């Protein structure tokens, strides 16, 4: 599907390990005042002064988290950074640095890693984080990307998963479910392509869904918005595994119950149309589809007026006493227990 | 070679991703005052007050960095932590936290990961670092371990690779080459085992070498020793890729030359005997063999008296003007250019 326009193929071994790392990390600029020393020593050196430091790490594995048949390497590099920055945003912190480690099989030429790094560097530039370290080595099979993201925050701004009270409002940014349906569209096109490689797919009707899957963004903008509105969430998490899974995390860790209202869940019109076309229940997708990288948070009821009518935020439910449990209130006003059917990397693989 | 005494095999899928992470990270204790929040949220939260923060990351890949035929999983977990702490020690900083990410194929039962985590936890306990985060996912093939180590130091204590002057002394801790020969011994025994699985090898004559390979230690003790002696190195690096490779790093980054004296390079008696047995030149092994995780550093000439006679430190050479180049002075007093033949993960793999 992705045409390989790059005809040059330089074997990885020709550069050697140090040469390759030097090649990939050349021209990396440092812009964060907290970065004292980036790549090039045994470790990076950072200075956060009186700020607290947040650290998060994620592994992306070929064949498990991504499929290079439809994931261009530049997008993959971008996404690998974004999913980690999303974790920092979910602490209500500001991302400042990342380290990037790659394990690659020798089937990848240097040019492929250049493309991957282009995406990594683009994300670093857009989100204003410094690439301060990393390791590049060979793998027995496929491509593995490990990113560690570091961020900073004042102690009073940090938001954990366990701070929700029993009478809070449940809020989500943006819309959910689109990234999952984007993956379904891409999977279908991959199958069409395998049958007929000359088929030129018209994907215009799905462009939002596909972009959500291939080039997600981290909601690092939400921290500033909430600050301006004078709202500090009581608990927060990012939507990586699916809305239901994340709601359950907040509820369990905060010791509260929750009512989620089906009719309130924000969905993009493209998602609605595509779910109809695929004959899939949209609520199932919106609740269980992962990788949206929106933020899910709870706020005190008295903060409702501050976010009311704001197009960035949708109130989708409210917390309750723990004993009341965690439920979805359907359009038909039926109360059904919310289950986590989030994507499970360990069960899908052989 | 390693007998599998563990008969129980619980399939990874039975626990699910969250269940597995919870299972592996249960009972992890936090002891560092700088750890405010460990595992269990979107990110860990750390507080270093007025200290500088150092960060380093490494990937270990099955079949490239380790062979489970002779590397027990507990040792592997221990070593994965140690190699990262060594990078922190090489900055003259104190390691405080680690994050650990695993990608595992489903051929590993839960019990195998338990064993791996036992080694990780043991290293964390011995080196007094907190395990504050991680990710566990599936891989298409083999086991991949990604560790990020975080440490702290006062600004004036940090030592970089680029600070060596042209008249400094070159010093190494402990001895070098043993880890490499340990690997040669293990490789030979693996071949013997493949021919005759009933052969019970007597490895007593190689126990030091094998321990250096299977259970290396990070020289986090050196920082305190040097502080007590009143010595601050001008440049420092850890010996992971081989002495020659590390000397060249320091020289290039500091803009100096160097004379390394063959007769001064510290070698364990077991290494000497085993090199004879294998008919391998000991200097080649001591200079190019990696994974010793000793520290290599430069000090000002006037600090010589402070370390003289100290069994932890050996002066192996001195820096020179850059124009004089980087040389090995042999026992026969011949001057030959020092080349980096360090282990190269990207060329060895298919």
PDB file of C-alpha atoms in Angstrom, chain B residues 124-319:
ATOM      1  CA  UNK B 124      17.042  -2.725  42.743  1.00  0.00           C
ATOM      2  CA  UNK B 125      17.337  -3.772  46.385  1.00  0.00           C
ATOM      3  CA  UNK B 126      21.111  -4.161  46.416  1.00  0.00           C
ATOM      4  CA  UNK B 127      21.713  -0.884  44.583  1.00  0.00           C
ATOM      5  CA  UNK B 128      18.928   0.887  46.501  1.00  0.00           C
ATOM      6  CA  UNK B 129      17.034   2.130  43.463  1.00  0.00           C
ATOM      7  CA  UNK B 130      13.241   2.286  43.157  1.00  0.00           C
ATOM      8  CA  UNK B 131      11.408   0.564  40.298  1.00  0.00           C
ATOM      9  CA  UNK B 132       8.983   3.344  39.370  1.00  0.00           C
ATOM     10  CA  UNK B 133       7.508   2.314  36.063  1.00  0.00           C
ATOM     11  CA  UNK B 134       7.392  -0.013  33.159  1.00  0.00           C
ATOM     12  CA  UNK B 135       5.441  -1.607  30.435  1.00  0.00           C
ATOM     13  CA  UNK B 136       4.965  -5.285  29.613  1.00  0.00           C
ATOM     14  CA  UNK B 137       3.797  -6.335  26.202  1.00  0.00           C
ATOM     15  CA  UNK B 138       4.161  -9.190  23.771  1.00  0.00           C
ATOM     16  CA  UNK B 139       6.829  -9.585  21.125  1.00  0.00           C
ATOM     17  CA  UNK B 140       6.823 -11.514  17.873  1.00  0.00           C
ATOM     18  CA  UNK B 141       9.983 -13.281  18.868  1.00  0.00           C
ATOM     19  CA  UNK B 142      12.161 -13.497  21.931  1.00  0.00           C
ATOM     20  CA  UNK B 143      12.623 -11.298  24.926  1.00  0.00           C
ATOM     21  CA  UNK B 144      13.509  -7.613  24.885  1.00  0.00           C
ATOM     22  CA  UNK B 145      14.277  -5.657  28.034  1.00  0.00           C
ATOM     23  CA  UNK B 146      14.407  -1.875  28.051  1.00  0.00           C
ATOM     24  CA  UNK B 147      15.620  -0.186  31.225  1.00  0.00           C
ATOM     25  CA  UNK B 148      15.844   3.538  31.871  1.00  0.00           C
ATOM     26  CA  UNK B 149      17.932   4.543  34.873  1.00  0.00           C
ATOM     27  CA  UNK B 150      17.640   7.872  36.663  1.00  0.00           C
ATOM     28  CA  UNK B 151      20.120   9.306  39.122  1.00  0.00           C
ATOM     29  CA  UNK B 152      21.015  12.469  40.962  1.00  0.00           C
ATOM     30  CA  UNK B 153      24.124  14.489  41.660  1.00  0.00           C
ATOM     31  CA  UNK B 154      25.235  17.907  42.752  1.00  0.00           C
ATOM     32  CA  UNK B 155      26.280  19.923  39.706  1.00  0.00           C
ATOM     33  CA  UNK B 156      29.914  20.135  40.837  1.00  0.00           C
ATOM     34  CA  UNK B 157      30.216  16.353  41.213  1.00  0.00           C
ATOM     35  CA  UNK B 158      29.111  15.417  37.675  1.00  0.00           C
ATOM     36  CA  UNK B 159      31.860  14.054  35.431  1.00  0.00           C
ATOM     37  CA  UNK B 160      31.518  14.080  31.636  1.00  0.00           C
ATOM     38  CA  UNK B 161      33.502  12.330  28.937  1.00  0.00           C
ATOM     39  CA  UNK B 162      34.936  15.537  27.570  1.00  0.00           C
ATOM     40  CA  UNK B 163      36.837  16.970  30.539  1.00  0.00           C
ATOM     41  CA  UNK B 164      40.238  15.249  30.228  1.00  0.00           C
ATOM     42  CA  UNK B 165      43.293  17.498  29.972  1.00  0.00           C
ATOM     43  CA  UNK B 166      46.428  16.700  27.957  1.00  0.00           C
ATOM     44  CA  UNK B 167      48.543  15.749  30.987  1.00  0.00           C
ATOM     45  CA  UNK B 168      46.098  13.618  32.969  1.00  0.00           C
ATOM     46  CA  UNK B 169      46.512  10.080  34.257  1.00  0.00           C
ATOM     47  CA  UNK B 170      44.305   7.312  32.861  1.00  0.00           C
ATOM     48  CA  UNK B 171      42.847   5.070  35.564  1.00  0.00           C
ATOM     49  CA  UNK B 172      40.666   1.972  35.527  1.00  0.00           C
ATOM     50  CA  UNK B 173      38.858   0.284  38.412  1.00  0.00           C
ATOM     51  CA  UNK B 174      39.032  -3.474  39.041  1.00  0.00           C
ATOM     52  CA  UNK B 175      40.216  -5.638  36.158  1.00  0.00           C
ATOM     53  CA  UNK B 176      39.156  -6.002  32.539  1.00  0.00           C
ATOM     54  CA  UNK B 177      38.615  -8.768  29.979  1.00  0.00           C
ATOM     55  CA  UNK B 178      37.117 -11.324  32.374  1.00  0.00           C
ATOM     56  CA  UNK B 179      33.492 -10.884  31.254  1.00  0.00           C
ATOM     57  CA  UNK B 180      34.456 -11.523  27.635  1.00  0.00           C
ATOM     58  CA  UNK B 181      36.364 -14.703  28.473  1.00  0.00           C
ATOM     59  CA  UNK B 182      33.452 -15.814  30.662  1.00  0.00           C
ATOM     60  CA  UNK B 183      31.316 -15.637  27.534  1.00  0.00           C
ATOM     61  CA  UNK B 184      33.872 -17.717  25.581  1.00  0.00           C
ATOM     62  CA  UNK B 185      33.820 -20.384  28.289  1.00  0.00           C
ATOM     63  CA  UNK B 186      30.015 -20.468  28.287  1.00  0.00           C
ATOM     64  CA  UNK B 187      29.888 -20.661  24.480  1.00  0.00           C
ATOM     65  CA  UNK B 188      32.290 -23.610  24.546  1.00  0.00           C
ATOM     66  CA  UNK B 189      30.254 -25.402  27.205  1.00  0.00           C
ATOM     67  CA  UNK B 190      27.097 -24.815  25.195  1.00  0.00           C
ATOM     68  CA  UNK B 191      28.694 -26.610  22.244  1.00  0.00           C
ATOM     69  CA  UNK B 192      29.867 -29.458  24.456  1.00  0.00           C
ATOM     70  CA  UNK B 193      26.361 -29.714  25.863  1.00  0.00           C
ATOM     71  CA  UNK B 194      24.853 -29.885  22.383  1.00  0.00           C
ATOM     72  CA  UNK B 195      27.100 -32.848  21.554  1.00  0.00           C
ATOM     73  CA  UNK B 196      26.694 -34.589  24.891  1.00  0.00           C
ATOM     74  CA  UNK B 197      23.789 -33.368  27.048  1.00  0.00           C
ATOM     75  CA  UNK B 198      24.836 -35.654  29.893  1.00  0.00           C
ATOM     76  CA  UNK B 199      28.224 -34.057  30.292  1.00  0.00           C
ATOM     77  CA  UNK B 200      28.553 -32.377  33.680  1.00  0.00           C
ATOM     78  CA  UNK B 201      31.006 -29.547  33.162  1.00  0.00           C
ATOM     79  CA  UNK B 202      33.452 -28.596  35.913  1.00  0.00           C
ATOM     80  CA  UNK B 203      33.576 -24.838  35.694  1.00  0.00           C
ATOM     81  CA  UNK B 204      35.419 -24.122  38.954  1.00  0.00           C
ATOM     82  CA  UNK B 205      38.515 -22.912  37.138  1.00  0.00           C
ATOM     83  CA  UNK B 206      36.398 -20.276  35.416  1.00  0.00           C
ATOM     84  CA  UNK B 207      34.039 -19.210  38.186  1.00  0.00           C
ATOM     85  CA  UNK B 208      35.292 -15.620  38.341  1.00  0.00           C
ATOM     86  CA  UNK B 209      35.080 -15.208  34.560  1.00  0.00           C
ATOM     87  CA  UNK B 210      31.586 -16.680  34.399  1.00  0.00           C
ATOM     88  CA  UNK B 211      30.380 -14.548  37.277  1.00  0.00           C
ATOM     89  CA  UNK B 212      31.720 -11.430  35.553  1.00  0.00           C
ATOM     90  CA  UNK B 213      29.694 -12.370  32.466  1.00  0.00           C
ATOM     91  CA  UNK B 214      26.489 -13.569  34.113  1.00  0.00           C
ATOM     92  CA  UNK B 215      26.339 -11.319  37.149  1.00  0.00           C
ATOM     93  CA  UNK B 216      28.310  -8.135  36.572  1.00  0.00           C
ATOM     94  CA  UNK B 217      28.187  -5.367  39.150  1.00  0.00           C
ATOM     95  CA  UNK B 218      27.997  -1.621  38.580  1.00  0.00           C
ATOM     96  CA  UNK B 219      30.742   0.378  40.266  1.00  0.00           C
ATOM     97  CA  UNK B 220      28.381   2.657  42.134  1.00  0.00           C
ATOM     98  CA  UNK B 221      30.833   2.382  45.044  1.00  0.00           C
ATOM     99  CA  UNK B 222      33.543   4.337  43.232  1.00  0.00           C
ATOM    100  CA  UNK B 223      31.810   7.715  43.658  1.00  0.00           C
ATOM    101  CA  UNK B 224      32.040   7.456  47.438  1.00  0.00           C
ATOM    102  CA  UNK B 225      35.630   6.174  47.363  1.00  0.00           C
ATOM    103  CA  UNK B 226      36.797   9.056  45.196  1.00  0.00           C
ATOM    104  CA  UNK B 227      34.913  11.574  47.314  1.00  0.00           C
ATOM    105  CA  UNK B 228      36.633  10.247  50.422  1.00  0.00           C
ATOM    106  CA  UNK B 229      40.017  10.482  48.712  1.00  0.00           C
ATOM    107  CA  UNK B 230      39.270  14.021  47.577  1.00  0.00           C
ATOM    108  CA  UNK B 231      39.594  13.127  43.892  1.00  0.00           C
ATOM    109  CA  UNK B 232      37.223  14.372  41.191  1.00  0.00           C
ATOM    110  CA  UNK B 233      37.921  12.713  37.821  1.00  0.00           C
ATOM    111  CA  UNK B 234      38.310  15.080  34.882  1.00  0.00           C
ATOM    112  CA  UNK B 235      36.501  12.635  32.546  1.00  0.00           C
ATOM    113  CA  UNK B 236      34.784   9.295  33.074  1.00  0.00           C
ATOM    114  CA  UNK B 237      33.042   6.481  31.168  1.00  0.00           C
ATOM    115  CA  UNK B 238      32.074   2.913  31.968  1.00  0.00           C
ATOM    116  CA  UNK B 239      33.735  -0.040  30.255  1.00  0.00           C
ATOM    117  CA  UNK B 240      30.826  -1.642  28.432  1.00  0.00           C
ATOM    118  CA  UNK B 241      32.160  -1.973  24.869  1.00  0.00           C
ATOM    119  CA  UNK B 242      35.828  -2.592  25.687  1.00  0.00           C
ATOM    120  CA  UNK B 243      38.732  -0.583  27.088  1.00  0.00           C
ATOM    121  CA  UNK B 244      40.048   0.631  23.719  1.00  0.00           C
ATOM    122  CA  UNK B 245      36.641   1.814  22.567  1.00  0.00           C
ATOM    123  CA  UNK B 246      36.103   3.742  25.829  1.00  0.00           C
ATOM    124  CA  UNK B 247      39.595   5.296  25.768  1.00  0.00           C
ATOM    125  CA  UNK B 248      38.925   6.524  22.247  1.00  0.00           C
ATOM    126  CA  UNK B 249      35.580   8.009  23.362  1.00  0.00           C
ATOM    127  CA  UNK B 250      37.228   9.996  26.153  1.00  0.00           C
ATOM    128  CA  UNK B 251      40.113  11.127  23.939  1.00  0.00           C
ATOM    129  CA  UNK B 252      37.920  12.187  21.012  1.00  0.00           C
ATOM    130  CA  UNK B 253      35.406  14.006  23.181  1.00  0.00           C
ATOM    131  CA  UNK B 254      38.109  15.672  25.281  1.00  0.00           C
ATOM    132  CA  UNK B 255      40.362  16.526  22.335  1.00  0.00           C
ATOM    133  CA  UNK B 256      43.412  14.737  23.725  1.00  0.00           C
ATOM    134  CA  UNK B 257      45.703  11.875  22.779  1.00  0.00           C
ATOM    135  CA  UNK B 258      46.710   8.976  25.004  1.00  0.00           C
ATOM    136  CA  UNK B 259      49.362   6.381  25.741  1.00  0.00           C
ATOM    137  CA  UNK B 260      48.022   3.123  27.174  1.00  0.00           C
ATOM    138  CA  UNK B 261      50.658   0.806  28.684  1.00  0.00           C
ATOM    139  CA  UNK B 262      50.104  -2.879  27.955  1.00  0.00           C
ATOM    140  CA  UNK B 263      51.993  -4.013  31.059  1.00  0.00           C
ATOM    141  CA  UNK B 264      49.770  -1.908  33.324  1.00  0.00           C
ATOM    142  CA  UNK B 265      46.397  -3.315  32.227  1.00  0.00           C
ATOM    143  CA  UNK B 266      44.928  -5.184  35.226  1.00  0.00           C
ATOM    144  CA  UNK B 267      43.966  -8.804  34.562  1.00  0.00           C
ATOM    145  CA  UNK B 268      42.689 -11.464  36.933  1.00  0.00           C
ATOM    146  CA  UNK B 269      44.879 -14.629  37.265  1.00  0.00           C
ATOM    147  CA  UNK B 270      41.923 -16.718  36.009  1.00  0.00           C
ATOM    148  CA  UNK B 271      41.860 -14.600  32.877  1.00  0.00           C
ATOM    149  CA  UNK B 272      45.575 -15.161  32.314  1.00  0.00           C
ATOM    150  CA  UNK B 273      45.226 -18.951  32.696  1.00  0.00           C
ATOM    151  CA  UNK B 274      42.145 -19.176  30.533  1.00  0.00           C
ATOM    152  CA  UNK B 275      43.609 -17.061  27.743  1.00  0.00           C
ATOM    153  CA  UNK B 276      46.564 -19.446  27.729  1.00  0.00           C
ATOM    154  CA  UNK B 277      44.236 -22.443  27.597  1.00  0.00           C
ATOM    155  CA  UNK B 278      42.207 -20.910  24.754  1.00  0.00           C
ATOM    156  CA  UNK B 279      45.381 -19.732  23.053  1.00  0.00           C
ATOM    157  CA  UNK B 280      44.082 -16.148  22.848  1.00  0.00           C
ATOM    158  CA  UNK B 281      46.258 -13.070  23.357  1.00  0.00           C
ATOM    159  CA  UNK B 282      45.328 -11.652  26.760  1.00  0.00           C
ATOM    160  CA  UNK B 283      45.937  -8.027  25.774  1.00  0.00           C
ATOM    161  CA  UNK B 284      43.547  -8.372  22.834  1.00  0.00           C
ATOM    162  CA  UNK B 285      40.913  -9.663  25.255  1.00  0.00           C
ATOM    163  CA  UNK B 286      41.610  -7.063  27.938  1.00  0.00           C
ATOM    164  CA  UNK B 287      41.475  -4.202  25.434  1.00  0.00           C
ATOM    165  CA  UNK B 288      38.600  -5.305  23.215  1.00  0.00           C
ATOM    166  CA  UNK B 289      36.461  -7.488  25.474  1.00  0.00           C
ATOM    167  CA  UNK B 290      33.393  -5.627  26.692  1.00  0.00           C
ATOM    168  CA  UNK B 291      30.860  -5.903  29.503  1.00  0.00           C
ATOM    169  CA  UNK B 292      33.251  -5.491  32.423  1.00  0.00           C
ATOM    170  CA  UNK B 293      31.293  -2.472  33.706  1.00  0.00           C
ATOM    171  CA  UNK B 294      34.355  -1.096  35.420  1.00  0.00           C
ATOM    172  CA  UNK B 295      34.920   2.658  35.340  1.00  0.00           C
ATOM    173  CA  UNK B 296      37.606   4.299  33.229  1.00  0.00           C
ATOM    174  CA  UNK B 297      38.551   7.834  34.188  1.00  0.00           C
ATOM    175  CA  UNK B 298      41.191  10.492  34.008  1.00  0.00           C
ATOM    176  CA  UNK B 299      42.575  12.453  36.961  1.00  0.00           C
ATOM    177  CA  UNK B 300      44.932  15.383  37.278  1.00  0.00           C
ATOM    178  CA  UNK B 301      48.555  14.334  37.721  1.00  0.00           C
ATOM    179  CA  UNK B 302      48.712  15.989  41.146  1.00  0.00           C
ATOM    180  CA  UNK B 303      46.011  13.597  42.397  1.00  0.00           C
ATOM    181  CA  UNK B 304      48.274  10.581  41.805  1.00  0.00           C
ATOM    182  CA  UNK B 305      49.397  10.376  45.437  1.00  0.00           C
ATOM    183  CA  UNK B 306      45.775  10.138  46.573  1.00  0.00           C
ATOM    184  CA  UNK B 307      45.097   6.918  44.648  1.00  0.00           C
ATOM    185  CA  UNK B 308      48.619   5.436  44.661  1.00  0.00           C
ATOM    186  CA  UNK B 309      48.627   1.911  46.089  1.00  0.00           C
ATOM    187  CA  UNK B 310      44.833   1.809  46.322  1.00  0.00           C
ATOM    188  CA  UNK B 311      43.834  -1.716  45.209  1.00  0.00           C
ATOM    189  CA  UNK B 312      40.651  -0.400  43.565  1.00  0.00           C
ATOM    190  CA  UNK B 313      42.459   1.743  41.034  1.00  0.00           C
ATOM    191  CA  UNK B 314      45.146   1.076  38.443  1.00  0.00           C
ATOM    192  CA  UNK B 315      46.911   3.802  36.481  1.00  0.00           C
ATOM    193  CA  UNK B 316      47.141   2.355  32.966  1.00  0.00           C
ATOM    194  CA  UNK B 317      48.406   5.322  30.992  1.00  0.00           C
ATOM    195  CA  UNK B 318      48.293   9.056  30.528  1.00  0.00           C
ATOM    196  CA  UNK B 319      46.768  11.568  28.160  1.00  0.00           C
TER     197      UNK B 319
END
